[in-house]
């Protein structure tokens, strides 16, 4: 990782390029990382959490990194798992290993918006790092010397492929596991390895790390030569993978997981940019893809029948019954419908469950009503029974009968209350289901918005790349004038622009060609000196050595002049350099500048 080297006054690492950000993410995601790390982000006004003060508090046992700009935070976020990145002036601490990937709460995030909050965040981060000790395996006390973890390479054989992100490796003295979610995120391990395949690497804490034979995205980029037809795995409607880690933007109507064939019109970089591909529906010959591990099978193969997909019948498509089957006898009470939704989609399963619950609720309500009617009828029948003539104890019997009737009525009321409670429970269950659907819909909206934001950031970066490298005008003169204007707008303060305007100027034949072809001096230096000549700054800058051009030997010849263009002038582009470059121009009596030539020190032509 090419980071700024820390010195005694700056005990932290600074991330300055997109490559540094991606390499930092790869380092944090390495399963054998043993040191805690803290990553501090910045704002447009600088970091809120002081990285130097934080590094001083943490000491030499913790690595501290500063992401130097907000744009680099986007590159870092793209390379990190969901909910584990950091940006906007916040800081996040990462424990050793990769257990925090599946549990982001183990990598604590601390926010700060003011200087006071930044100081308080430093104290919390120090406490967070101290609490990481609980994530380290417990130390076992023993009288024997501690055995250091072995880093020697071992050979193994692929034993079992565990979907979706695991491979078991059979070793000479045991079993180890490869975590493909870190090695090749989003790719099925069945595409990366094959049973009985030999692998070489190191083993630590049961995890196998391959050290030999891995092909890289750079190897795949070199393999995809111009004009060849390559197989590609469709990841989404707008992205495909030429190799694990080599994701390219390419629109495809095929379903994700399908292998298509593409022709390489313009090969690009290993990071997936600058590629131009065309989908080929019926290719004559497709180049075999590289194997993920050298010596293995290609990681994907294009098949002419790859687009053929068998659609399984849904749960709503019941098979037709034969005409000669006699109808089932009608039942007094219809049984609850039973739907086998094995293999169906989630919505069909929910419909089946909902239908069964509605049937059971209706059946429960019917049985409760029948029970209530039976109880009422029994009370009425008991009331209609003639009461015997008064005798000894007759009044007591009547009182008991009245009490039984009252208790029966109370039981009926309790049954009614129970029915109302069950109805309320059904309403609450329905409301809960509606809220669950709403939450899932909102989560889908969040995922879509995040994907849209990722696409917008990628588009912004692509535009910036084009703006930094490609000319904005087809006419060389317009392009040079545009660069001169940008140099003037950037270097001249706003309050001085009115007093330091650009003079009227033009170009002599051959000047723009010479400025493009001259070696040993950057084009930006020619533009900067041209702006200084047009604003008059070159007249007073000692490093420009500006003077009139003479036609012969120094001290014996006169200045070069032209009746239309005016006096010839000479200005230095470089000083104290072998064959220092010079620029010649004409200055007319009306102040107009005409740039003439760019050449070496001894070239006096104009």
CSV table of C-alpha atoms in Angstrom, one decimal, residues 224-484:
chain,number,residue,atom,x,y,z
A,224,UNK,CA,-9.0,-11.0,-23.0
A,225,UNK,CA,-7.2,-9.7,-26.2
A,226,UNK,CA,-8.8,-7.3,-28.7
A,227,UNK,CA,-11.1,-9.1,-31.1
A,228,UNK,CA,-11.5,-12.3,-29.1
A,229,UNK,CA,-14.8,-13.7,-28.0
A,230,UNK,CA,-14.9,-14.3,-24.2
A,231,UNK,CA,-17.4,-16.0,-21.9
A,232,UNK,CA,-18.9,-13.7,-19.2
A,233,UNK,CA,-21.1,-14.3,-16.2
A,234,UNK,CA,-24.1,-12.0,-15.9
A,235,UNK,CA,-24.3,-10.4,-12.5
A,236,UNK,CA,-27.1,-7.9,-13.1
A,237,UNK,CA,-28.8,-6.2,-16.0
A,238,UNK,CA,-25.9,-3.8,-16.2
A,239,UNK,CA,-22.8,-5.7,-15.0
A,240,UNK,CA,-21.0,-8.8,-16.1
A,241,UNK,CA,-17.9,-10.6,-14.7
A,242,UNK,CA,-15.1,-11.6,-17.1
A,243,UNK,CA,-13.3,-13.1,-14.1
A,244,UNK,CA,-13.8,-13.1,-10.3
A,245,UNK,CA,-12.9,-9.5,-9.3
A,246,UNK,CA,-13.0,-8.2,-12.9
A,247,UNK,CA,-16.5,-6.7,-13.1
A,248,UNK,CA,-17.4,-4.7,-16.3
A,249,UNK,CA,-20.4,-2.4,-17.0
A,250,UNK,CA,-22.2,-4.1,-19.8
A,251,UNK,CA,-26.0,-4.2,-20.4
A,252,UNK,CA,-27.5,-7.6,-20.9
A,253,UNK,CA,-31.0,-8.9,-21.0
A,254,UNK,CA,-30.0,-12.4,-19.8
A,255,UNK,CA,-30.9,-13.4,-16.2
A,256,UNK,CA,-28.2,-13.1,-13.5
A,257,UNK,CA,-26.2,-16.3,-13.3
A,258,UNK,CA,-26.3,-16.9,-17.1
A,259,UNK,CA,-23.1,-17.2,-19.1
A,260,UNK,CA,-23.0,-15.1,-22.3
A,261,UNK,CA,-20.5,-14.6,-25.0
A,262,UNK,CA,-19.0,-11.1,-25.6
A,263,UNK,CA,-16.5,-9.8,-28.2
A,264,UNK,CA,-13.7,-7.6,-26.9
A,265,UNK,CA,-13.7,-4.4,-29.0
A,266,UNK,CA,-11.4,-2.4,-26.7
A,267,UNK,CA,-9.6,-4.2,-23.8
A,268,UNK,CA,-9.6,-2.3,-20.6
A,269,UNK,CA,-8.0,-2.3,-17.2
A,270,UNK,CA,-8.0,-4.8,-14.4
A,271,UNK,CA,-10.3,-2.6,-12.3
A,272,UNK,CA,-13.1,-3.0,-14.9
A,273,UNK,CA,-12.9,0.4,-16.5
A,274,UNK,CA,-12.3,1.4,-20.1
A,275,UNK,CA,-13.7,-1.8,-21.6
A,276,UNK,CA,-15.9,-1.9,-24.7
A,277,UNK,CA,-17.7,-5.2,-25.2
A,278,UNK,CA,-20.4,-6.4,-27.7
A,279,UNK,CA,-22.7,-9.4,-27.0
A,280,UNK,CA,-22.5,-12.2,-29.5
A,281,UNK,CA,-25.5,-14.4,-29.7
A,282,UNK,CA,-24.2,-17.1,-32.0
A,283,UNK,CA,-20.4,-17.1,-32.0
A,284,UNK,CA,-18.3,-19.4,-34.2
A,285,UNK,CA,-15.6,-19.8,-31.5
A,286,UNK,CA,-15.4,-18.8,-27.9
A,287,UNK,CA,-12.0,-18.4,-26.1
A,288,UNK,CA,-11.8,-20.5,-23.0
A,289,UNK,CA,-11.9,-18.5,-19.8
A,290,UNK,CA,-9.0,-18.6,-17.4
A,291,UNK,CA,-9.2,-21.1,-14.5
A,292,UNK,CA,-9.5,-19.5,-11.1
A,293,UNK,CA,-6.6,-21.8,-10.0
A,294,UNK,CA,-3.8,-22.6,-12.4
A,295,UNK,CA,-4.1,-26.1,-13.8
A,296,UNK,CA,-7.9,-26.3,-13.2
A,297,UNK,CA,-10.9,-26.1,-15.5
A,298,UNK,CA,-12.1,-22.7,-16.9
A,299,UNK,CA,-14.1,-20.9,-14.2
A,300,UNK,CA,-17.0,-20.5,-16.7
A,301,UNK,CA,-17.9,-22.0,-20.0
A,302,UNK,CA,-20.2,-20.7,-22.7
A,303,UNK,CA,-22.9,-23.1,-23.8
A,304,UNK,CA,-25.3,-22.8,-26.7
A,305,UNK,CA,-28.1,-24.1,-24.5
A,306,UNK,CA,-27.3,-21.7,-21.6
A,307,UNK,CA,-30.3,-19.5,-22.4
A,308,UNK,CA,-32.8,-22.4,-22.3
A,309,UNK,CA,-34.5,-22.3,-18.9
A,310,UNK,CA,-37.2,-24.7,-17.8
A,311,UNK,CA,-40.0,-23.0,-15.9
A,312,UNK,CA,-41.4,-25.1,-13.1
A,313,UNK,CA,-45.2,-25.0,-12.6
A,314,UNK,CA,-46.3,-22.6,-9.8
A,315,UNK,CA,-48.4,-23.6,-6.9
A,316,UNK,CA,-51.5,-22.1,-8.6
A,317,UNK,CA,-51.2,-24.4,-11.6
A,318,UNK,CA,-52.9,-27.6,-10.3
A,319,UNK,CA,-52.8,-30.6,-12.6
A,320,UNK,CA,-56.0,-31.3,-14.5
A,321,UNK,CA,-58.1,-34.2,-13.2
A,322,UNK,CA,-59.2,-37.0,-15.5
A,323,UNK,CA,-62.7,-37.0,-16.7
A,324,UNK,CA,-63.5,-40.5,-15.5
A,325,UNK,CA,-62.8,-39.8,-11.8
A,326,UNK,CA,-65.9,-39.8,-9.8
A,327,UNK,CA,-66.5,-36.7,-7.6
A,328,UNK,CA,-65.8,-37.0,-3.9
A,329,UNK,CA,-68.8,-37.3,-1.6
A,330,UNK,CA,-69.9,-34.0,-0.1
A,331,UNK,CA,-68.9,-33.5,3.5
A,332,UNK,CA,-70.9,-31.8,6.2
A,333,UNK,CA,-68.0,-29.5,7.0
A,334,UNK,CA,-65.4,-28.7,4.4
A,335,UNK,CA,-61.8,-29.5,5.5
A,336,UNK,CA,-59.2,-26.7,5.5
A,337,UNK,CA,-57.5,-26.5,2.1
A,338,UNK,CA,-53.9,-27.9,2.2
A,339,UNK,CA,-51.6,-26.4,-0.5
A,340,UNK,CA,-48.2,-27.9,-1.2
A,341,UNK,CA,-46.1,-24.9,-2.1
A,342,UNK,CA,-42.7,-26.7,-2.0
A,343,UNK,CA,-40.6,-25.1,-4.7
A,344,UNK,CA,-43.0,-22.2,-5.2
A,345,UNK,CA,-42.4,-18.6,-4.6
A,346,UNK,CA,-42.9,-16.8,-1.3
A,347,UNK,CA,-46.1,-15.0,-2.4
A,348,UNK,CA,-47.8,-18.3,-3.3
A,349,UNK,CA,-46.8,-19.7,0.1
A,350,UNK,CA,-48.2,-16.7,1.9
A,351,UNK,CA,-51.5,-17.0,0.0
A,352,UNK,CA,-51.8,-20.6,1.0
A,353,UNK,CA,-51.1,-19.9,4.7
A,354,UNK,CA,-53.6,-17.0,4.6
A,355,UNK,CA,-56.3,-19.2,3.1
A,356,UNK,CA,-55.8,-21.9,5.7
A,357,UNK,CA,-55.9,-19.4,8.6
A,358,UNK,CA,-59.2,-17.8,7.2
A,359,UNK,CA,-60.8,-21.3,7.0
A,360,UNK,CA,-59.7,-22.2,10.5
A,361,UNK,CA,-61.0,-18.9,11.8
A,362,UNK,CA,-64.4,-19.4,10.2
A,363,UNK,CA,-64.6,-23.0,11.5
A,364,UNK,CA,-63.8,-21.8,15.0
A,365,UNK,CA,-66.4,-19.1,14.9
A,366,UNK,CA,-69.0,-21.7,13.7
A,367,UNK,CA,-68.2,-24.2,16.5
A,368,UNK,CA,-68.3,-21.4,19.1
A,369,UNK,CA,-71.7,-20.3,17.9
A,370,UNK,CA,-73.0,-23.9,18.0
A,371,UNK,CA,-71.7,-24.4,21.5
A,372,UNK,CA,-73.4,-21.1,22.6
A,373,UNK,CA,-76.7,-22.2,21.2
A,374,UNK,CA,-76.5,-25.6,22.9
A,375,UNK,CA,-75.8,-24.0,26.3
A,376,UNK,CA,-78.7,-21.6,25.9
A,377,UNK,CA,-81.0,-24.4,24.9
A,378,UNK,CA,-80.0,-26.5,27.9
A,379,UNK,CA,-80.7,-23.5,30.2
A,380,UNK,CA,-84.1,-23.0,28.6
A,381,UNK,CA,-84.9,-26.7,28.9
A,382,UNK,CA,-84.0,-26.7,32.6
A,383,UNK,CA,-86.1,-23.7,33.2
A,384,UNK,CA,-89.1,-25.4,31.5
A,385,UNK,CA,-88.9,-28.5,33.8
A,386,UNK,CA,-91.8,-28.3,36.3
A,387,UNK,CA,-90.7,-27.6,39.8
A,388,UNK,CA,-91.9,-30.1,42.4
A,389,UNK,CA,-94.3,-29.0,45.1
A,390,UNK,CA,-92.7,-27.3,47.9
A,391,UNK,CA,-91.3,-29.7,50.4
A,392,UNK,CA,-88.4,-29.9,52.8
A,393,UNK,CA,-85.5,-28.3,51.1
A,394,UNK,CA,-87.5,-27.1,48.0
A,395,UNK,CA,-86.5,-23.5,48.4
A,396,UNK,CA,-82.8,-24.5,48.5
A,397,UNK,CA,-83.2,-26.5,45.3
A,398,UNK,CA,-84.7,-23.6,43.5
A,399,UNK,CA,-81.9,-21.3,44.7
A,400,UNK,CA,-79.3,-23.8,43.4
A,401,UNK,CA,-81.1,-24.0,40.0
A,402,UNK,CA,-81.1,-20.2,39.7
A,403,UNK,CA,-77.4,-20.1,40.5
A,404,UNK,CA,-76.6,-22.8,37.9
A,405,UNK,CA,-78.6,-20.8,35.3
A,406,UNK,CA,-76.6,-17.6,36.2
A,407,UNK,CA,-73.3,-19.4,36.0
A,408,UNK,CA,-74.3,-20.8,32.6
A,409,UNK,CA,-75.2,-17.3,31.3
A,410,UNK,CA,-71.8,-16.1,32.6
A,411,UNK,CA,-70.1,-18.9,30.7
A,412,UNK,CA,-71.9,-17.8,27.6
A,413,UNK,CA,-70.7,-14.3,28.1
A,414,UNK,CA,-67.2,-15.5,28.6
A,415,UNK,CA,-67.3,-17.4,25.4
A,416,UNK,CA,-68.5,-14.2,23.6
A,417,UNK,CA,-65.6,-12.4,25.2
A,418,UNK,CA,-63.2,-15.1,24.0
A,419,UNK,CA,-64.5,-14.8,20.5
A,420,UNK,CA,-64.0,-11.0,20.5
A,421,UNK,CA,-60.5,-11.5,21.8
A,422,UNK,CA,-59.7,-14.0,19.1
A,423,UNK,CA,-61.1,-11.5,16.5
A,424,UNK,CA,-58.8,-8.8,18.0
A,425,UNK,CA,-55.9,-11.2,17.8
A,426,UNK,CA,-56.6,-11.9,14.1
A,427,UNK,CA,-56.7,-8.2,13.5
A,428,UNK,CA,-53.4,-7.7,15.2
A,429,UNK,CA,-51.9,-10.6,13.2
A,430,UNK,CA,-53.1,-9.0,10.0
A,431,UNK,CA,-51.7,-5.6,11.0
A,432,UNK,CA,-48.4,-7.3,11.9
A,433,UNK,CA,-48.3,-9.0,8.4
A,434,UNK,CA,-49.0,-5.6,6.7
A,435,UNK,CA,-46.3,-4.0,8.7
A,436,UNK,CA,-43.9,-6.8,7.8
A,437,UNK,CA,-44.7,-6.3,4.1
A,438,UNK,CA,-44.2,-2.6,4.5
A,439,UNK,CA,-40.8,-3.0,6.2
A,440,UNK,CA,-39.7,-5.4,3.5
A,441,UNK,CA,-40.8,-2.9,0.8
A,442,UNK,CA,-38.9,-0.1,2.5
A,443,UNK,CA,-35.8,-2.3,2.7
A,444,UNK,CA,-36.1,-3.0,-1.0
A,445,UNK,CA,-36.4,0.8,-1.6
A,446,UNK,CA,-33.3,1.4,0.5
A,447,UNK,CA,-31.4,-1.3,-1.5
A,448,UNK,CA,-32.5,0.3,-4.8
A,449,UNK,CA,-31.5,3.8,-3.6
A,450,UNK,CA,-28.1,2.5,-2.5
A,451,UNK,CA,-27.6,0.9,-5.9
A,452,UNK,CA,-28.7,4.1,-7.6
A,453,UNK,CA,-26.2,6.1,-5.5
A,454,UNK,CA,-23.5,3.6,-6.4
A,455,UNK,CA,-24.3,4.0,-10.1
A,456,UNK,CA,-24.2,7.8,-9.7
A,457,UNK,CA,-20.9,7.7,-8.0
A,458,UNK,CA,-19.5,5.4,-10.7
A,459,UNK,CA,-20.8,7.7,-13.4
A,460,UNK,CA,-19.2,10.7,-11.6
A,461,UNK,CA,-15.9,8.9,-11.4
A,462,UNK,CA,-16.1,7.9,-15.1
A,463,UNK,CA,-16.8,11.6,-16.1
A,464,UNK,CA,-13.9,12.7,-14.0
A,465,UNK,CA,-11.6,10.2,-15.6
A,466,UNK,CA,-12.6,11.4,-19.1
A,467,UNK,CA,-12.3,15.0,-18.1
A,468,UNK,CA,-8.8,14.5,-16.7
A,469,UNK,CA,-7.5,12.7,-19.8
A,470,UNK,CA,-9.4,13.6,-23.0
A,471,UNK,CA,-9.4,17.0,-24.7
A,472,UNK,CA,-12.5,19.0,-24.6
A,473,UNK,CA,-12.2,20.6,-28.1
A,474,UNK,CA,-11.3,19.1,-31.5
A,475,UNK,CA,-9.6,22.3,-32.6
A,476,UNK,CA,-6.1,22.6,-31.0
A,477,UNK,CA,-6.3,26.3,-30.8
A,478,UNK,CA,-9.6,26.3,-28.9
A,479,UNK,CA,-8.2,23.6,-26.6
A,480,UNK,CA,-5.1,25.7,-25.9
A,481,UNK,CA,-7.2,28.9,-25.3
A,482,UNK,CA,-9.4,26.9,-22.9
A,483,UNK,CA,-6.3,25.7,-20.9
A,484,UNK,CA,-4.9,29.2,-20.7
